[in-house]
Amino acid sequence: MRYRMVVAAAVCLGACDGTLDPVDDPAPPRNLDGEYYNMGVDLRWELDDRWDGEAFRVYGKRTTEAEFFFIAEVTSCAEGVCVYRDINISPERAYEYYAASVDGETGTEAASPRSVEVFVPAPVPPPVPADVEAVALDDAVFLRWRDNSSGDDDFSAYRVYSKGVDEDYLLGDTDSPGFIDFLAENGETSEYYVTSVDVQGHESVASRTVESTPRPDYAGEVVFAHDNKPKSSGFRFQESDDLQAVIDGNNAYRHFRIEYDDGRFWFVPGPDAYVHGTRKETSALKCGPRADSDCVSWEEAPRSGYLSDEMHLEVGFTYMFYVPGDDGEMRYGAVRPTHTAACPDHFVIFDWAYQTQAGNPQLSLPRG
């Protein structure tokens, strides 16, 4: 490989004693490296300890060409590292690069000790996420979709976006087919879509757009597993929505907490609280006036059969609890899990009801 070099000689101006002052070459770039990412080649090099503010020139060519061409001049580096991104590239071709520091007064260049080769692949993103759904929670929205993109060998993550009036916003990345938007607000409708990204930054087109409006009620309570977020793993039935139901999993006033063990979620009753030894498969927590004709619920609690043992938790079943209220009197509560997630966070989403009259087994939503 040929590097472009300029040799400069010192000159005497005015009175001269017959000697030449040596001119030091600029310090060359160190540890040049390059890699492809999302339709660009990112070059990176480090500053030599002798670097004195010189600019850098980047040269490149296709590996099938003989001559290097000047690409760009880099004058800004941060924390001892310089970077440059070349987007003038074509798929399925290999490129070779080197960088050189340049003396601004003499034009002398000092090339990096080595060049780097980078292959540019064809930009083929993973499949578009399918069957995206939005579930309204209390001050949050739970998004889920079919995990059809992660089967690709180079799959990296899903990206979740919120549509805006002027621009869309990236809410976050996840490697699982689910995401909770905790920035959503009750009464405000939000629109979402999801894309998939591979390890080289290639992003799919957007999925279909879905919308959701969070609402302040007793549906969609999010409780994390104790091993994951212990301070948000406990739960206490409350008589008013002004009171916080999700509490520290170690709080002695909890009615139960959620635990995750051996790939399964569990209800673990708190002190003086009990869960019924059986559960019932249901289609809703309560079948109200607008419910479908085939709606199945469990709205009257059994008066006996309650245990202090942990109970395996499963979506689509209603569980009955017998717990002490704030006045010490025993009351009945019902919980129906609607969603669970085990990656990256362990959490359960459920609807719940609490009978505010002590000893009354008839369950209804507190404001019903």
Coordinates of C-alpha atoms in Angstrom, one line a residue:
M1 CA 0.0 0.0 0.0
R2 CA 1.2 3.5 -0.8
Y3 CA 0.7 6.2 1.8
R4 CA 0.8 9.9 0.7
M5 CA 3.8 11.5 2.5
V6 CA 5.2 15.0 2.3
V7 CA 8.8 15.8 3.3
A8 CA 9.4 19.3 4.6
A9 CA 12.7 21.1 5.1
A10 CA 13.4 23.9 7.6
V11 CA 14.4 27.3 6.2
C12 CA 16.4 30.2 7.6
L13 CA 14.7 33.6 7.5
G14 CA 16.8 36.8 8.1
A15 CA 20.1 36.3 9.9
C16 CA 21.2 32.6 9.8
D17 CA 24.0 31.0 11.7
G18 CA 24.4 28.3 9.0
T19 CA 22.5 25.6 10.9
L20 CA 19.0 24.2 10.2
D21 CA 16.4 23.7 12.9
P22 CA 14.9 20.2 12.7
V23 CA 11.2 20.0 12.0
D24 CA 9.4 17.2 13.9
D25 CA 6.9 15.1 11.9
P26 CA 3.4 15.0 13.4
A27 CA 2.6 12.0 15.7
P28 CA 0.7 9.3 13.6
P29 CA -2.7 8.0 14.7
R30 CA -2.7 4.9 16.9
N31 CA -4.8 1.7 17.0
L32 CA -6.8 2.4 13.9
D33 CA -10.0 0.2 13.8
G34 CA -13.1 0.1 11.6
E35 CA -16.4 -1.8 11.5
Y36 CA -19.6 -1.7 9.5
Y37 CA -22.9 -0.7 11.1
N38 CA -26.2 0.3 9.5
M39 CA -25.1 1.5 6.1
G40 CA -21.9 3.1 7.2
V41 CA -18.3 2.3 8.1
D42 CA -17.2 3.7 11.4
L43 CA -13.5 4.4 11.8
R44 CA -11.9 5.0 15.1
W45 CA -8.3 5.8 16.2
E46 CA -6.5 7.0 19.3
L47 CA -4.3 10.1 19.8
D48 CA -0.6 9.6 20.3
D49 CA 0.9 11.0 23.5
R50 CA 2.9 13.4 21.3
W51 CA -0.2 14.8 19.5
D52 CA -0.1 18.6 19.4
G53 CA -3.5 19.5 18.0
E54 CA -2.9 18.4 14.4
A55 CA -5.8 17.6 12.2
F56 CA -6.3 14.2 10.6
R57 CA -7.0 13.1 7.0
V58 CA -8.9 9.9 6.2
Y59 CA -8.1 8.0 3.0
G60 CA -10.0 5.0 1.6
K61 CA -10.6 2.9 -1.5
R62 CA -12.2 -0.3 -2.6
T63 CA -10.0 -3.2 -2.1
T64 CA -10.1 -3.9 -5.8
E65 CA -8.6 -0.4 -6.6
A66 CA -4.9 0.5 -6.5
E67 CA -5.0 4.1 -5.4
F68 CA -6.3 5.6 -2.1
F69 CA -8.4 8.7 -2.3
F70 CA -8.8 11.5 0.2
I71 CA -12.2 11.2 1.9
A72 CA -12.4 13.7 4.7
E73 CA -10.5 15.8 7.3
V74 CA -11.2 15.3 11.0
T75 CA -10.4 18.2 13.3
S76 CA -12.4 17.3 16.4
C77 CA -11.5 14.5 18.8
A78 CA -12.8 13.7 22.3
E79 CA -11.2 12.0 25.3
G80 CA -8.2 10.9 23.3
V81 CA -10.3 9.2 20.5
C82 CA -11.2 10.3 17.0
V83 CA -14.0 8.9 14.9
Y84 CA -15.3 9.2 11.3
R85 CA -18.3 7.6 9.6
D86 CA -18.1 6.9 5.9
I87 CA -21.6 6.5 4.3
N88 CA -20.4 6.7 0.7
I89 CA -20.3 2.9 0.4
S90 CA -22.0 0.1 -1.6
P91 CA -23.4 -3.2 -0.4
E92 CA -21.4 -6.4 -0.8
R93 CA -18.0 -4.7 -1.3
A94 CA -14.9 -4.5 0.8
Y95 CA -13.1 -1.2 1.6
E96 CA -9.7 -0.3 2.9
Y97 CA -8.9 2.8 5.0
Y98 CA -6.0 4.5 6.7
A99 CA -5.7 7.8 8.6
A100 CA -2.9 10.3 8.8
S101 CA -2.1 13.3 11.0
V102 CA -1.1 16.4 9.1
D103 CA 1.0 19.4 10.1
G104 CA -1.0 22.5 9.4
E105 CA 2.0 24.6 8.6
T106 CA 4.2 22.3 6.5
G107 CA 1.6 19.8 5.2
T108 CA 3.7 16.9 6.5
E109 CA 1.6 13.7 7.0
A110 CA 2.2 10.8 9.3
A111 CA 0.1 7.8 8.4
S112 CA -1.3 5.2 10.7
P113 CA 1.0 2.2 11.0
R114 CA -1.6 0.0 9.4
S115 CA -4.7 0.1 7.3
V116 CA -8.0 -1.6 8.0
E117 CA -10.4 -3.6 5.7
V118 CA -14.2 -3.6 6.2
F119 CA -16.7 -5.6 4.3
V120 CA -20.1 -4.1 3.7
P121 CA -22.9 -6.7 3.7
A122 CA -26.3 -6.5 2.0
P123 CA -28.7 -4.6 4.3
V124 CA -31.3 -7.2 5.0
P125 CA -33.2 -6.5 8.3
P126 CA -35.1 -9.1 10.3
P127 CA -38.9 -9.7 9.7
V128 CA -41.4 -7.1 10.7
P129 CA -42.9 -7.7 14.2
A130 CA -46.4 -9.2 13.8
D131 CA -49.7 -9.1 15.7
V132 CA -48.8 -6.1 17.8
E133 CA -51.3 -5.4 20.6
A134 CA -51.7 -2.6 23.2
V135 CA -53.1 -3.3 26.7
A136 CA -54.2 -0.3 28.7
L137 CA -53.0 -0.2 32.3
D138 CA -53.2 2.4 35.1
D139 CA -50.8 5.2 34.0
A140 CA -49.1 2.8 31.6
V141 CA -49.5 0.8 28.4
F142 CA -48.4 -2.8 27.9
L143 CA -47.3 -3.7 24.4
R144 CA -46.9 -7.2 23.1
W145 CA -46.4 -8.9 19.8
R146 CA -45.6 -12.3 18.2
D147 CA -42.0 -13.2 18.6
N148 CA -41.5 -13.9 14.9
S149 CA -38.3 -11.8 14.3
S150 CA -35.9 -13.3 16.9
G151 CA -35.6 -16.5 14.9
D152 CA -33.1 -14.8 12.6
D153 CA -29.5 -15.7 13.4
D154 CA -28.4 -12.0 13.5
F155 CA -31.4 -10.7 15.4
S156 CA -30.5 -8.1 18.0
A157 CA -33.6 -6.4 19.5
Y158 CA -37.0 -5.0 19.0
R159 CA -37.5 -1.2 19.0
V160 CA -40.7 0.4 20.4
Y161 CA -41.8 3.8 19.1
S162 CA -44.5 6.2 20.1
K163 CA -46.0 8.3 17.3
G164 CA -45.9 12.1 17.7
V165 CA -47.5 15.0 15.9
D166 CA -44.2 16.2 14.4
E167 CA -41.9 13.2 14.9
D168 CA -41.9 9.7 16.4
Y169 CA -40.1 8.9 19.6
L170 CA -38.0 5.8 20.4
L171 CA -39.2 4.5 23.8
G172 CA -36.7 1.7 24.1
D173 CA -35.2 -1.6 23.0
T174 CA -36.1 -5.1 24.2
D175 CA -35.1 -8.6 23.2
S176 CA -38.4 -10.0 24.3
P177 CA -41.8 -9.6 22.6
G178 CA -43.2 -7.2 25.2
F179 CA -42.7 -3.7 26.6
I180 CA -44.3 -1.4 29.2
D181 CA -44.6 2.3 28.5
F182 CA -44.5 3.9 31.9
L183 CA -44.6 7.4 30.4
A184 CA -48.2 7.0 29.3
E185 CA -50.8 9.1 31.2
N186 CA -54.3 8.3 32.1
G187 CA -56.9 9.8 29.7
E188 CA -54.3 10.4 27.0
T189 CA -54.4 8.2 23.9
S190 CA -51.0 7.1 22.5
E191 CA -50.1 5.3 19.3
Y192 CA -47.3 2.8 19.0
Y193 CA -45.4 0.6 16.5
V194 CA -42.6 -1.8 16.7
T195 CA -39.6 -2.6 14.5
S196 CA -36.9 -5.3 14.6
V197 CA -33.1 -4.7 14.3
D198 CA -30.2 -7.0 13.6
V199 CA -26.7 -6.9 15.1
Q200 CA -25.5 -4.8 12.2
G201 CA -28.1 -2.1 12.8
H202 CA -30.4 -3.0 9.9
E203 CA -34.0 -2.0 11.0
S204 CA -37.2 -3.4 9.6
V205 CA -40.1 -1.3 8.4
A206 CA -42.7 -0.5 11.1
S207 CA -45.3 -2.9 12.3
R208 CA -49.0 -1.9 12.2
T209 CA -49.8 1.0 14.5
V210 CA -51.9 0.4 17.6
E211 CA -53.3 2.8 20.2
S212 CA -54.2 2.7 23.8
T213 CA -55.7 5.0 26.5
P214 CA -54.6 4.2 30.1
R215 CA -57.3 4.7 32.7
P216 CA -57.4 5.0 36.5
D217 CA -59.1 1.8 37.7
Y218 CA -58.4 -1.5 39.4
A219 CA -57.5 -3.3 36.1
G220 CA -54.0 -3.7 34.8
E221 CA -52.1 -3.6 38.1
V222 CA -48.4 -4.3 37.5
V223 CA -46.5 -6.2 40.2
F224 CA -42.9 -7.3 39.8
A225 CA -41.3 -10.5 41.1
H226 CA -39.5 -10.3 44.4
D227 CA -36.2 -11.5 42.9
N228 CA -36.4 -8.8 40.2
K229 CA -37.7 -5.6 42.0
P230 CA -38.5 -6.4 45.6
K231 CA -39.8 -2.9 46.4
S232 CA -42.5 -3.3 43.8
S233 CA -43.3 -7.0 44.4
G234 CA -45.8 -6.7 47.3
F235 CA -49.6 -6.0 47.1
R236 CA -52.2 -4.9 49.6
F237 CA -55.9 -4.7 48.7
Q238 CA -57.1 -1.1 49.2
E239 CA -60.6 0.4 49.6
S240 CA -59.7 3.6 47.7
D241 CA -57.8 4.2 44.5
D242 CA -56.1 7.1 46.3
L243 CA -54.1 4.5 48.2
Q244 CA -51.1 2.7 46.7
A245 CA -51.8 -1.0 46.3
V246 CA -48.3 -2.1 45.1
I247 CA -45.9 -2.0 48.0
D248 CA -42.6 -3.3 49.2
G249 CA -42.5 -7.1 49.1
N250 CA -40.9 -7.2 52.5
N251 CA -43.6 -4.9 54.1
A252 CA -45.4 -6.7 56.9
Y253 CA -48.7 -5.2 55.8
R254 CA -48.6 -6.9 52.4
H255 CA -51.5 -9.3 51.6
F256 CA -49.2 -11.2 49.3
R257 CA -46.2 -10.8 47.1
I258 CA -45.2 -12.2 43.7
E259 CA -42.2 -14.6 43.4
Y260 CA -40.6 -16.2 40.4
D261 CA -39.0 -19.5 40.8
D262 CA -38.1 -22.4 38.4
G263 CA -39.8 -20.7 35.5
R264 CA -43.1 -20.1 37.3
F265 CA -44.8 -17.2 39.1
W266 CA -46.2 -17.7 42.6
F267 CA -48.6 -15.9 45.0
V268 CA -47.0 -15.9 48.5
P269 CA -49.4 -14.8 51.2
G270 CA -48.3 -12.2 53.7
P271 CA -48.7 -12.4 57.5
D272 CA -52.2 -13.4 58.5
A273 CA -53.3 -13.5 54.9
Y274 CA -54.6 -16.6 53.0
V275 CA -55.2 -17.8 49.5
H276 CA -57.9 -20.3 48.6
G277 CA -56.6 -23.8 47.8
T278 CA -58.4 -23.9 44.5
R279 CA -58.7 -21.5 41.6
K280 CA -61.2 -21.1 38.8
E281 CA -60.6 -20.6 35.1
T282 CA -62.4 -17.4 34.0
S283 CA -62.7 -15.1 31.0
A284 CA -63.1 -11.9 33.1
L285 CA -62.8 -10.8 36.7
K286 CA -66.5 -9.6 36.6
C287 CA -69.2 -10.2 34.0
G288 CA -70.9 -6.8 34.0
P289 CA -73.9 -5.6 31.9
R290 CA -71.9 -5.2 28.8
A291 CA -70.1 -8.6 29.1
D292 CA -70.4 -11.2 26.3
S293 CA -73.0 -13.9 26.8
D294 CA -70.3 -16.6 27.3
C295 CA -68.4 -14.5 30.0
V296 CA -67.2 -16.6 32.9
S297 CA -66.3 -15.1 36.3
W298 CA -66.0 -16.0 39.9
E299 CA -67.6 -13.3 42.1
E300 CA -68.5 -15.1 45.3
A301 CA -65.7 -16.2 47.6
P302 CA -65.8 -19.5 49.4
R303 CA -66.0 -19.2 53.2
S304 CA -63.5 -22.0 53.9
G305 CA -60.6 -23.7 52.3
Y306 CA -58.0 -20.9 52.6
L307 CA -54.3 -21.7 53.1
S308 CA -51.2 -19.8 54.0
D309 CA -49.2 -21.7 51.5
E310 CA -47.8 -20.3 48.2
M311 CA -50.0 -20.8 45.2
H312 CA -48.9 -21.2 41.5
L313 CA -50.0 -18.3 39.5
E314 CA -51.4 -18.7 35.9
V315 CA -53.0 -16.3 33.4
G316 CA -56.7 -16.7 32.9
F317 CA -57.6 -18.0 36.4
T318 CA -59.3 -16.1 39.3
Y319 CA -57.8 -16.6 42.8
M320 CA -59.6 -15.8 46.0
F321 CA -57.9 -14.3 49.1
Y322 CA -58.9 -13.9 52.7
V323 CA -57.0 -11.0 54.3
P324 CA -57.1 -8.5 57.2
G325 CA -58.4 -5.0 56.5
D326 CA -57.0 -1.8 58.0
D327 CA -59.4 -2.3 60.9
G328 CA -58.2 -5.9 61.5
E329 CA -61.4 -7.4 60.3
M330 CA -61.1 -10.2 57.7
R331 CA -62.2 -9.5 54.1
Y332 CA -62.3 -11.2 50.8
G333 CA -60.4 -10.2 47.7
A334 CA -60.1 -11.6 44.1
V335 CA -57.2 -11.5 41.7
R336 CA -57.2 -12.5 38.0
P337 CA -53.8 -12.4 36.2
T338 CA -54.0 -11.3 32.6
H339 CA -50.4 -11.2 31.5
T340 CA -47.0 -12.4 32.7
A341 CA -43.5 -11.6 31.4
A342 CA -40.2 -13.3 32.3
C343 CA -37.7 -11.4 30.2
P344 CA -36.0 -9.1 30.7
D345 CA -38.1 -8.2 33.9
H346 CA -40.3 -10.6 35.8
F347 CA -43.7 -9.1 36.3
V348 CA -47.4 -10.0 36.5
I349 CA -50.4 -7.8 35.3
F350 CA -53.7 -8.6 37.0
D351 CA -57.2 -7.2 37.7
W352 CA -58.5 -7.3 41.2
A353 CA -61.5 -6.8 43.4
Y354 CA -62.0 -6.2 47.1
Q355 CA -65.0 -6.4 49.3
T356 CA -65.0 -3.5 51.7
Q357 CA -67.6 -5.0 54.0
A358 CA -66.0 -7.3 56.5
G359 CA -67.1 -10.9 56.2
N360 CA -69.1 -10.4 53.0
P361 CA -68.1 -13.0 50.3
Q362 CA -69.7 -11.1 47.4
L363 CA -66.9 -9.6 45.3
S364 CA -67.3 -6.6 43.2
L365 CA -65.1 -3.8 41.9
P366 CA -64.7 -1.2 44.7
R367 CA -66.6 1.5 42.7
G368 CA -69.2 -1.0 41.4

